[in-house]
GROMACS .gro file of N, CA and C in nm:
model
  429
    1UNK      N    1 -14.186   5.724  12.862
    1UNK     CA    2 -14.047   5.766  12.884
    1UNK      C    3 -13.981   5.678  12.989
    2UNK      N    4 -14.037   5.670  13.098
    2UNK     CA    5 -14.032   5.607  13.243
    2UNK      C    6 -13.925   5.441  13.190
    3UNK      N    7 -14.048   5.379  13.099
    3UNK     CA    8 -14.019   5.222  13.076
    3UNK      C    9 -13.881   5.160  12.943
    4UNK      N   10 -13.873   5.274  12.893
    4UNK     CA   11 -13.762   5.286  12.779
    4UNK      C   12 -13.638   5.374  12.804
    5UNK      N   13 -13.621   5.449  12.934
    5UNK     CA   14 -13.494   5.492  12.976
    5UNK      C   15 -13.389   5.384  12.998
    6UNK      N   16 -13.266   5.388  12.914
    6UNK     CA   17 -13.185   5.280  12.948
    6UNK      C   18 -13.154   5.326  13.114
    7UNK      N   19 -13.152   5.432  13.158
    7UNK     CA   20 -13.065   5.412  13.301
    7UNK      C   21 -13.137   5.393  13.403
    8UNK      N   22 -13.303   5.377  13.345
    8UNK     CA   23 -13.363   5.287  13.449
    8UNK      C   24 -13.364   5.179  13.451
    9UNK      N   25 -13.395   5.099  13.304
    9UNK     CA   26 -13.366   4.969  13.278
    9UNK      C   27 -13.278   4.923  13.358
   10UNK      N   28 -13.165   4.982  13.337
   10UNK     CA   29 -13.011   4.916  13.400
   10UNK      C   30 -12.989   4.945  13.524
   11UNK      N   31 -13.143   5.004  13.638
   11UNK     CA   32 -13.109   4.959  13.783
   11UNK      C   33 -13.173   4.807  13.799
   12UNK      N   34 -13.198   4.772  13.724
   12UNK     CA   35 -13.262   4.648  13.752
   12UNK      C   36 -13.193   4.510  13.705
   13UNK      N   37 -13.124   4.416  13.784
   13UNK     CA   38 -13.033   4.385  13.840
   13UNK      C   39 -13.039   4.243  13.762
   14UNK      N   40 -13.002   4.196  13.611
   14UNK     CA   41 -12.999   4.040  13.570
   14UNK      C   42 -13.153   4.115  13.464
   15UNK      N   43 -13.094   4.179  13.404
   15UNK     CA   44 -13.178   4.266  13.286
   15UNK      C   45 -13.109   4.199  13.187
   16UNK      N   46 -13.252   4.138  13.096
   16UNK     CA   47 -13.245   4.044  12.967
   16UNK      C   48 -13.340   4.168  12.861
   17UNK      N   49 -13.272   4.155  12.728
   17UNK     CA   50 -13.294   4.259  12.609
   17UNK      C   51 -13.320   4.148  12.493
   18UNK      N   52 -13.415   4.126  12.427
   18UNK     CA   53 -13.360   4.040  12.326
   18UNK      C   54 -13.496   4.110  12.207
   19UNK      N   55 -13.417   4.116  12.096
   19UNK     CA   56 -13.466   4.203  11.987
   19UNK      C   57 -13.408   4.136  11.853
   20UNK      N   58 -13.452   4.178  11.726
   20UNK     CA   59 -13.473   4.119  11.646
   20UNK      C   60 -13.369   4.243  11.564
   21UNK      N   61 -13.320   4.189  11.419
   21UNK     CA   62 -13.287   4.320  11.297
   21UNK      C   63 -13.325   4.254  11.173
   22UNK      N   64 -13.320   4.369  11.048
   22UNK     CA   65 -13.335   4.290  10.930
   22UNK      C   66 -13.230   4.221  10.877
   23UNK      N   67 -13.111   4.305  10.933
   23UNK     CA   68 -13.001   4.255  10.826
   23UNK      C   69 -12.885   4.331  10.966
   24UNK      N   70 -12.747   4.280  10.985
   24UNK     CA   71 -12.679   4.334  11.074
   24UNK      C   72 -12.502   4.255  10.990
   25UNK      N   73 -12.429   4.418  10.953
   25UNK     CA   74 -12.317   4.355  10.860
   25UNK      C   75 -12.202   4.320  10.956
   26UNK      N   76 -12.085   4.312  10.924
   26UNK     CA   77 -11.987   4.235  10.944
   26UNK      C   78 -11.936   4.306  11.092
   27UNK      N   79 -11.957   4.406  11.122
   27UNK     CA   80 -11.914   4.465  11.207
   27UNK      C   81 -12.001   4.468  11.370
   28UNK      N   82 -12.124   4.440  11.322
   28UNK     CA   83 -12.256   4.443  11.410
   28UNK      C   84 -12.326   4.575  11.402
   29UNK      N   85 -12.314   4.640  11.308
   29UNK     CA   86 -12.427   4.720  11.310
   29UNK      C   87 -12.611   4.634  11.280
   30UNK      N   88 -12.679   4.724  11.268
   30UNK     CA   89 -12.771   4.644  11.315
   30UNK      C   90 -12.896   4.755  11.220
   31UNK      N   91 -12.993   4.717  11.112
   31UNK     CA   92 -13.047   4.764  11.080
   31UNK      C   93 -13.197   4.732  11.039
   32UNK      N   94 -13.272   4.769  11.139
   32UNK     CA   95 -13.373   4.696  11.198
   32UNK      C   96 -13.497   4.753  11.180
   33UNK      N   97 -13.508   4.895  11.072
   33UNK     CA   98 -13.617   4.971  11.085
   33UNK      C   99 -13.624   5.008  10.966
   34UNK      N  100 -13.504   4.985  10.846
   34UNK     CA  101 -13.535   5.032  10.725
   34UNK      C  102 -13.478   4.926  10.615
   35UNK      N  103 -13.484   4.871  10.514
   35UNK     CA  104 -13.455   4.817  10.411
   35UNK      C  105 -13.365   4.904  10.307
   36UNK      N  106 -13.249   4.905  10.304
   36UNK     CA  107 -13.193   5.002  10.202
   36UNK      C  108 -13.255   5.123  10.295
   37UNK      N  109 -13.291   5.237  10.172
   37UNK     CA  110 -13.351   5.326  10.202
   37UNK      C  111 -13.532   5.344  10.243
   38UNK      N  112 -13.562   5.228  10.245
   38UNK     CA  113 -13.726   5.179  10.244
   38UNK      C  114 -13.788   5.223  10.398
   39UNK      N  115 -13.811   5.268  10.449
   39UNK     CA  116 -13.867   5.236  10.581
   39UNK      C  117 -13.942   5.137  10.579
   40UNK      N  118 -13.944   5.052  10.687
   40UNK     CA  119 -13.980   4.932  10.707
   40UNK      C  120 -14.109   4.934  10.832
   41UNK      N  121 -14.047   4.937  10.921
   41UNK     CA  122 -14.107   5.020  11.048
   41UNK      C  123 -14.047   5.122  11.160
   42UNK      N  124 -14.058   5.096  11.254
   42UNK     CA  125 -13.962   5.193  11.374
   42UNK      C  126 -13.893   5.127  11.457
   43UNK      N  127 -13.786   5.218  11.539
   43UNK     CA  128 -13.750   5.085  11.603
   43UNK      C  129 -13.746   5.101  11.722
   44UNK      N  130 -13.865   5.146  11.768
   44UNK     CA  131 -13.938   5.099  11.947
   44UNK      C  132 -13.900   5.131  12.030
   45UNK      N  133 -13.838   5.067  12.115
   45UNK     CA  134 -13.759   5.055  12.232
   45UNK      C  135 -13.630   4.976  12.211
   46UNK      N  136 -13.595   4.964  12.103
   46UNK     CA  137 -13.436   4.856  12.041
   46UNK      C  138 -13.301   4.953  12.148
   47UNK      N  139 -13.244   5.016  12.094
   47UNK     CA  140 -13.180   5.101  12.118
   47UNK      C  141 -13.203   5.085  12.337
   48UNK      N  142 -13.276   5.158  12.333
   48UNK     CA  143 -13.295   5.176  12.478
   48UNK      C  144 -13.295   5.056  12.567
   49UNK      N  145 -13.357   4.971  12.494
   49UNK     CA  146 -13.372   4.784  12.602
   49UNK      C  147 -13.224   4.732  12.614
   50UNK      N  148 -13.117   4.785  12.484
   50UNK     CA  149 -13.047   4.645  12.452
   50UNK      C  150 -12.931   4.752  12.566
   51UNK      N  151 -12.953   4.911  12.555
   51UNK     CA  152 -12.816   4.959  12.607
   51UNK      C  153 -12.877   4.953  12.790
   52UNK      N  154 -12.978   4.973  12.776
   52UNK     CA  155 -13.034   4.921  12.960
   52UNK      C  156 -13.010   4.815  13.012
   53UNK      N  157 -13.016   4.743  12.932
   53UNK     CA  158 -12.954   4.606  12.956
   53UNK      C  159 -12.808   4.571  12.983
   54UNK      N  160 -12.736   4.619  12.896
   54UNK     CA  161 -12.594   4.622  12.948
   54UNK      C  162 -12.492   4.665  13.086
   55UNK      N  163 -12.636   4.781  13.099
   55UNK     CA  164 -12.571   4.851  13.219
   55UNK      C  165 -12.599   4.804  13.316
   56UNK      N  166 -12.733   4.727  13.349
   56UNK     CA  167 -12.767   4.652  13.440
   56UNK      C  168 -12.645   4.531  13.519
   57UNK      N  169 -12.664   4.568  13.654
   57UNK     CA  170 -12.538   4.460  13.647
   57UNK      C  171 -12.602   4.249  13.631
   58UNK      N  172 -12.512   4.218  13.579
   58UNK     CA  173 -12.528   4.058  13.508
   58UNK      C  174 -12.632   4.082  13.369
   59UNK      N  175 -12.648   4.189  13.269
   59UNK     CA  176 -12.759   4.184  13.225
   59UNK      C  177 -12.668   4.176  13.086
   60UNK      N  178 -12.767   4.154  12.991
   60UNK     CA  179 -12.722   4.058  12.875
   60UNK      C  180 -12.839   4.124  12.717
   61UNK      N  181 -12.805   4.197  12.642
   61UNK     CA  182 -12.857   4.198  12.523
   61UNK      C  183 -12.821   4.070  12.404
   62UNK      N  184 -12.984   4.051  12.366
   62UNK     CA  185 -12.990   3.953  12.255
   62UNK      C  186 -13.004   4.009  12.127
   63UNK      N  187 -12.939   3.983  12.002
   63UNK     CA  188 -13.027   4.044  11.831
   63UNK      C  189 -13.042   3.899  11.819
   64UNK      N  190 -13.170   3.846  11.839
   64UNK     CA  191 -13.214   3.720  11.751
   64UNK      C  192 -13.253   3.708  11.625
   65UNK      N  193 -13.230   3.641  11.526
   65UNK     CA  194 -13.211   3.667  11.351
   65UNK      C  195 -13.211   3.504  11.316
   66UNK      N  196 -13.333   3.505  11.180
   66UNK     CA  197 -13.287   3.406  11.144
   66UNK      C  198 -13.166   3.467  11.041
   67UNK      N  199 -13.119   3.331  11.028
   67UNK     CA  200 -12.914   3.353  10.902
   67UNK      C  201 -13.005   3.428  10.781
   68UNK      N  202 -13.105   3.387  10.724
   68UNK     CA  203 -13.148   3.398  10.597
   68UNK      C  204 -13.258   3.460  10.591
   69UNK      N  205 -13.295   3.534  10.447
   69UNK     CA  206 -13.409   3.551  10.407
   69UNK      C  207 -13.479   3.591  10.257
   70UNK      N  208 -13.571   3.499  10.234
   70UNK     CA  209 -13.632   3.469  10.117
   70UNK      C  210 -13.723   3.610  10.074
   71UNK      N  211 -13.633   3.638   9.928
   71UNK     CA  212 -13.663   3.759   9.846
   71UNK      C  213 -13.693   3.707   9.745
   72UNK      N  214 -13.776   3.841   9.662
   72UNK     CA  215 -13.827   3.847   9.504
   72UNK      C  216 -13.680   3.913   9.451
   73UNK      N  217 -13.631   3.842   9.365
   73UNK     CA  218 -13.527   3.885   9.271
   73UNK      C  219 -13.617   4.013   9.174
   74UNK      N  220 -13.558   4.125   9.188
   74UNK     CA  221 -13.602   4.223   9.057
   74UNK      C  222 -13.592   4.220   8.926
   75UNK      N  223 -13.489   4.154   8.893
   75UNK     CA  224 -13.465   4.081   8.778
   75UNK      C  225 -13.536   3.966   8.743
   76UNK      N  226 -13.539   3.877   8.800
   76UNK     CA  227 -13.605   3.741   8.761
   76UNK      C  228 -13.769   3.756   8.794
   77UNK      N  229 -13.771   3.785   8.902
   77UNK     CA  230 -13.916   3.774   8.964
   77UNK      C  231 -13.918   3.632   9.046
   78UNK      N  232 -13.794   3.563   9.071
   78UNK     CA  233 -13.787   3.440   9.177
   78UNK      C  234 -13.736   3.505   9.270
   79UNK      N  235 -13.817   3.344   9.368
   79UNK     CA  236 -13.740   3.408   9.525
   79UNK      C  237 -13.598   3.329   9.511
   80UNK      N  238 -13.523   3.404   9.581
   80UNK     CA  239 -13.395   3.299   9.613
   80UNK      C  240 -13.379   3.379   9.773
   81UNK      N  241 -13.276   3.314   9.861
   81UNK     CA  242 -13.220   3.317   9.949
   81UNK      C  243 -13.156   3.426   9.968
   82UNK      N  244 -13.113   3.489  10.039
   82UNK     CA  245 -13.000   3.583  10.061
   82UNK      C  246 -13.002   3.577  10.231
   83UNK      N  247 -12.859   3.626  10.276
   83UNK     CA  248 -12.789   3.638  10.409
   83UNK      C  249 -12.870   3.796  10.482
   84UNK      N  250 -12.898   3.761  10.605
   84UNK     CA  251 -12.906   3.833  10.652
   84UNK      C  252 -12.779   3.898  10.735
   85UNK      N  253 -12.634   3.814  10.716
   85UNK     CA  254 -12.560   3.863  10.740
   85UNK      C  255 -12.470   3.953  10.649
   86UNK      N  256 -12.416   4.043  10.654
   86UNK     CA  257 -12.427   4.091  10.524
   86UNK      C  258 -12.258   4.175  10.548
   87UNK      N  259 -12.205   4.207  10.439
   87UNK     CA  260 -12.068   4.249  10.451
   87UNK      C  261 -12.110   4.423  10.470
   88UNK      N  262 -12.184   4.495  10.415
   88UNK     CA  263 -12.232   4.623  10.473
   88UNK      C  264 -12.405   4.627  10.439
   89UNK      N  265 -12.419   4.712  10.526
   89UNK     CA  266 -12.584   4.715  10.497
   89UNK      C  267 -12.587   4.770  10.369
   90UNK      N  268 -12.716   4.803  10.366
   90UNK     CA  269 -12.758   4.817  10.230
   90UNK      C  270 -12.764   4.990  10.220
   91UNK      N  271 -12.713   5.042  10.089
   91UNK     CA  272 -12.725   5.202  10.095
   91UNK      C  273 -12.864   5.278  10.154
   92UNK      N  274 -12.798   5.336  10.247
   92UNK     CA  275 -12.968   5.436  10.252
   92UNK      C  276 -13.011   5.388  10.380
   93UNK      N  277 -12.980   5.247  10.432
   93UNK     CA  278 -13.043   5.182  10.561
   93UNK      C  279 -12.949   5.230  10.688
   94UNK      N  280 -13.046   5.259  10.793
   94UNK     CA  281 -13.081   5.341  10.880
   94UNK      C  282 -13.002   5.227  10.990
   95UNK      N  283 -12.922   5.316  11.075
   95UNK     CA  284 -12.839   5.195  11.171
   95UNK      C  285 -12.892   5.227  11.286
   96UNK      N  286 -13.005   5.103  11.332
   96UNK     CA  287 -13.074   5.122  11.404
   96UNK      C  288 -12.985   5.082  11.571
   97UNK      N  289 -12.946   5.008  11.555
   97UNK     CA  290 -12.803   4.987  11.692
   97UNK      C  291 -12.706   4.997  11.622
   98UNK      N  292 -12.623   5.075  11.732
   98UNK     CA  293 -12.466   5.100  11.671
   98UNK      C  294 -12.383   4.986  11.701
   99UNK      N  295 -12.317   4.945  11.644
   99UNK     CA  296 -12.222   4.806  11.688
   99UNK      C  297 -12.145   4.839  11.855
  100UNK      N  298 -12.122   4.930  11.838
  100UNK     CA  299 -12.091   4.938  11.990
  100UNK      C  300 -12.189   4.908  12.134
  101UNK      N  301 -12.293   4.881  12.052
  101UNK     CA  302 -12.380   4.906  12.139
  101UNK      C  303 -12.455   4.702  12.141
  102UNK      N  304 -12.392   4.688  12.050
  102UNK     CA  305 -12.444   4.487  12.033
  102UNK      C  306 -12.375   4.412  12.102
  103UNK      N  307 -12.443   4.368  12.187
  103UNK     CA  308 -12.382   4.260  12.292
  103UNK      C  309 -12.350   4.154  12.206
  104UNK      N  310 -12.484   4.020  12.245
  104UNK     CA  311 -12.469   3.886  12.175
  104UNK      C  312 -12.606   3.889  12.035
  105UNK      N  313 -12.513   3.802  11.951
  105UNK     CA  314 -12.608   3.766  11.827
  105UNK      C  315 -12.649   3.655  11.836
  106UNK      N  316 -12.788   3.624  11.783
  106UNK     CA  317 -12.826   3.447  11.804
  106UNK      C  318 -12.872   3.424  11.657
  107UNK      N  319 -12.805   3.329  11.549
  107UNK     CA  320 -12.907   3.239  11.489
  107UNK      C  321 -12.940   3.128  11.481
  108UNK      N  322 -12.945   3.063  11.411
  108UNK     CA  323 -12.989   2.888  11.413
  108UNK      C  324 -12.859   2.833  11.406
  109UNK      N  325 -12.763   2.921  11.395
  109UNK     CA  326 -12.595   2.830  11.375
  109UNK      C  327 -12.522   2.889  11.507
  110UNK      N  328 -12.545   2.935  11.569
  110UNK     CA  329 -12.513   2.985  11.727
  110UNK      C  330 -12.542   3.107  11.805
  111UNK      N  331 -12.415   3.106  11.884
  111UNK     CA  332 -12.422   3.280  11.967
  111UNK      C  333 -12.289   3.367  11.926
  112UNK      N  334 -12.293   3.446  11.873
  112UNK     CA  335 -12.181   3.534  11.882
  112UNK      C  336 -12.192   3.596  11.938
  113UNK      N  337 -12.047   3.664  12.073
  113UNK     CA  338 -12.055   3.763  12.143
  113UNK      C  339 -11.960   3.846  12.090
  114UNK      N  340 -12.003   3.977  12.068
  114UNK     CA  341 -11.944   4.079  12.017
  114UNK      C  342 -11.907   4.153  12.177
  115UNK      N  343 -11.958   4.176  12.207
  115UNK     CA  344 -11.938   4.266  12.367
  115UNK      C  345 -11.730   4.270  12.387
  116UNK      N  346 -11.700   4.407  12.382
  116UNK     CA  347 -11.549   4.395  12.392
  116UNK      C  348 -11.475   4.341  12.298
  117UNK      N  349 -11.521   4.331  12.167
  117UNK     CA  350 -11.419   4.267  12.071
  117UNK      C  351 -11.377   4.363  11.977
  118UNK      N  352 -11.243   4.306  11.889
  118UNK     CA  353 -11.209   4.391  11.769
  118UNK      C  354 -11.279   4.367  11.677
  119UNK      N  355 -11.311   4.460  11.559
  119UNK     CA  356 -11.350   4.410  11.434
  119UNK      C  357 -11.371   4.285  11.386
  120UNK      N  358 -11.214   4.228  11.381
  120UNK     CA  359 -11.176   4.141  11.312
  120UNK      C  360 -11.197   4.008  11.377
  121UNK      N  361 -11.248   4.050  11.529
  121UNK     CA  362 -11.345   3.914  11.599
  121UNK      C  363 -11.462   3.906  11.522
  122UNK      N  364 -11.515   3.991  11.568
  122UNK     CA  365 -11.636   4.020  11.495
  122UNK      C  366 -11.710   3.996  11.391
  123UNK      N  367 -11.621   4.001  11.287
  123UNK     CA  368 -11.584   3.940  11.137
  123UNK      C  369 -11.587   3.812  11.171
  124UNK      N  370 -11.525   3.767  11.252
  124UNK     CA  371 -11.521   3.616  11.236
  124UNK      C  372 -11.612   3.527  11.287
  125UNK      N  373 -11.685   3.611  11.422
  125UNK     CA  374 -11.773   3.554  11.480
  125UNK      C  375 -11.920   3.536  11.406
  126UNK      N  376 -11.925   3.691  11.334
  126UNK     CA  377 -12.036   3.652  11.299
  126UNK      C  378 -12.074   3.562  11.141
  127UNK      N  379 -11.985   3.581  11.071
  127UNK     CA  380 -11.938   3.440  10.969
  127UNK      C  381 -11.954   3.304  11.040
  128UNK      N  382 -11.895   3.305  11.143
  128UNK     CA  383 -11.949   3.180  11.216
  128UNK      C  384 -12.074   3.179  11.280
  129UNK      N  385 -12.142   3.249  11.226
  129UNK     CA  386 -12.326   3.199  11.315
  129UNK      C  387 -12.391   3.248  11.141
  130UNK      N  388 -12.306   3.265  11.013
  130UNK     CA  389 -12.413   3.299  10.929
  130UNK      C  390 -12.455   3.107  10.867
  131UNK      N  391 -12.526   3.152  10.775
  131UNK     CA  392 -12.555   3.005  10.691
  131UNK      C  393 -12.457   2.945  10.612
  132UNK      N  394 -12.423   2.893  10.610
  132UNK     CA  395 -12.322   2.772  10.560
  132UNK      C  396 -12.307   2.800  10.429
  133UNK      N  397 -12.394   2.836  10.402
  133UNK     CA  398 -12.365   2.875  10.225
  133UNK      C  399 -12.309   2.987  10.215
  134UNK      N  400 -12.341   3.119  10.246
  134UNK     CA  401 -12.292   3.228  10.284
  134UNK      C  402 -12.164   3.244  10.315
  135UNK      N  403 -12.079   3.132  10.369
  135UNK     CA  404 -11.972   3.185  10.493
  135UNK      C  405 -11.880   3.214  10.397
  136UNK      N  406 -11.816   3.147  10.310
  136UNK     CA  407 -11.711   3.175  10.192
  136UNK      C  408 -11.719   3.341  10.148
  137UNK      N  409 -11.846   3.346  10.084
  137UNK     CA  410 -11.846   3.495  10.022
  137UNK      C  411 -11.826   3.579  10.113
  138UNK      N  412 -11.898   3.541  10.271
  138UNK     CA  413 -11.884   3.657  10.325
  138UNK      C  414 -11.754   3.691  10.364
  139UNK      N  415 -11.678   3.583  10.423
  139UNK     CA  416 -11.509   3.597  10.456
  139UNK      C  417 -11.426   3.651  10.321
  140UNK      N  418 -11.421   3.608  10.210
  140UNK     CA  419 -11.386   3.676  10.088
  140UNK      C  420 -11.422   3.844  10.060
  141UNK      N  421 -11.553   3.886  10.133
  141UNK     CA  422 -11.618   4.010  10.068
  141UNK      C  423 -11.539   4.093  10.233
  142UNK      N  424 -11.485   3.996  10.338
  142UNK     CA  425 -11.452   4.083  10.449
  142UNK      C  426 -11.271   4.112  10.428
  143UNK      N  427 -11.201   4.033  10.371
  143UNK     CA  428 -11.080   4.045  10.321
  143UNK      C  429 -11.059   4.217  10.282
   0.00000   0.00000   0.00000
């Protein structure tokens, strides 16, 4: 209990959070423990590190993600690509951080800081850290 209270976390002064999701949509929600409706695993201390962290003074939550990830098509039985950025999660999946609660995003195409923004930052920021291939549909599917 002691080590996962955010309001202990956040007496501790230049508190770093950095955590992982499966998939996190246009808004920054963040869904990190279930696939669709699948459970995947749990989600730990997510929640508690990233909001302890905030409160901490100078302290900084990370969702590190790669842009992409390689699936079995149900139909075909190939893998192809798909975004881990995604215009809404997937039905049934479990919002493991609330967007209010997502500081900064990291993938291989940058940092987005969500912390204090509108939506429609948000939208834009994180289109700008998805994969290059992705960015069209996703700005089209955020319209």
């Amino acid at each position: 209990y002691w080590t996962n209270d955010p309001y202990t976390i956040g007496l501790n002064d230049n508190q770093v959070s950095i955590n992982t999701t499966i998939e996190i949509d246009l808004t920054g929600q963040c869904a990190s423990e279930s696939i669709g409706a699948v459970q995947f695993s749990g989600t730990g201390g997510q929640a508690d590190t990233a909001i302890g962290a905030q409160r901490s003074k100078n302290g900084r939550s990370f969702i590190a993600l790669y842009s992409t990830a390689m699936v079995k098509n149900k139909e075909t039985g190939e893998r192809e690509e798909i975004s881990k950025i995604v215009p809404f999660l997937k039905p049934g999946a479990a919002v493991s951080l609330s967007r209010n609660d997502v500081d900064l995003v990291v993938t291989e195409y940058g940092i987005a800081e969500l912390r204090g923004t509108t939506i429609s930052e948000r939208v834009n920021r994180l289109i700008e850290i998805s994969h290059p291939k992705f960015r069209e549909e996703l700005l089209n599917k955020a319209k």
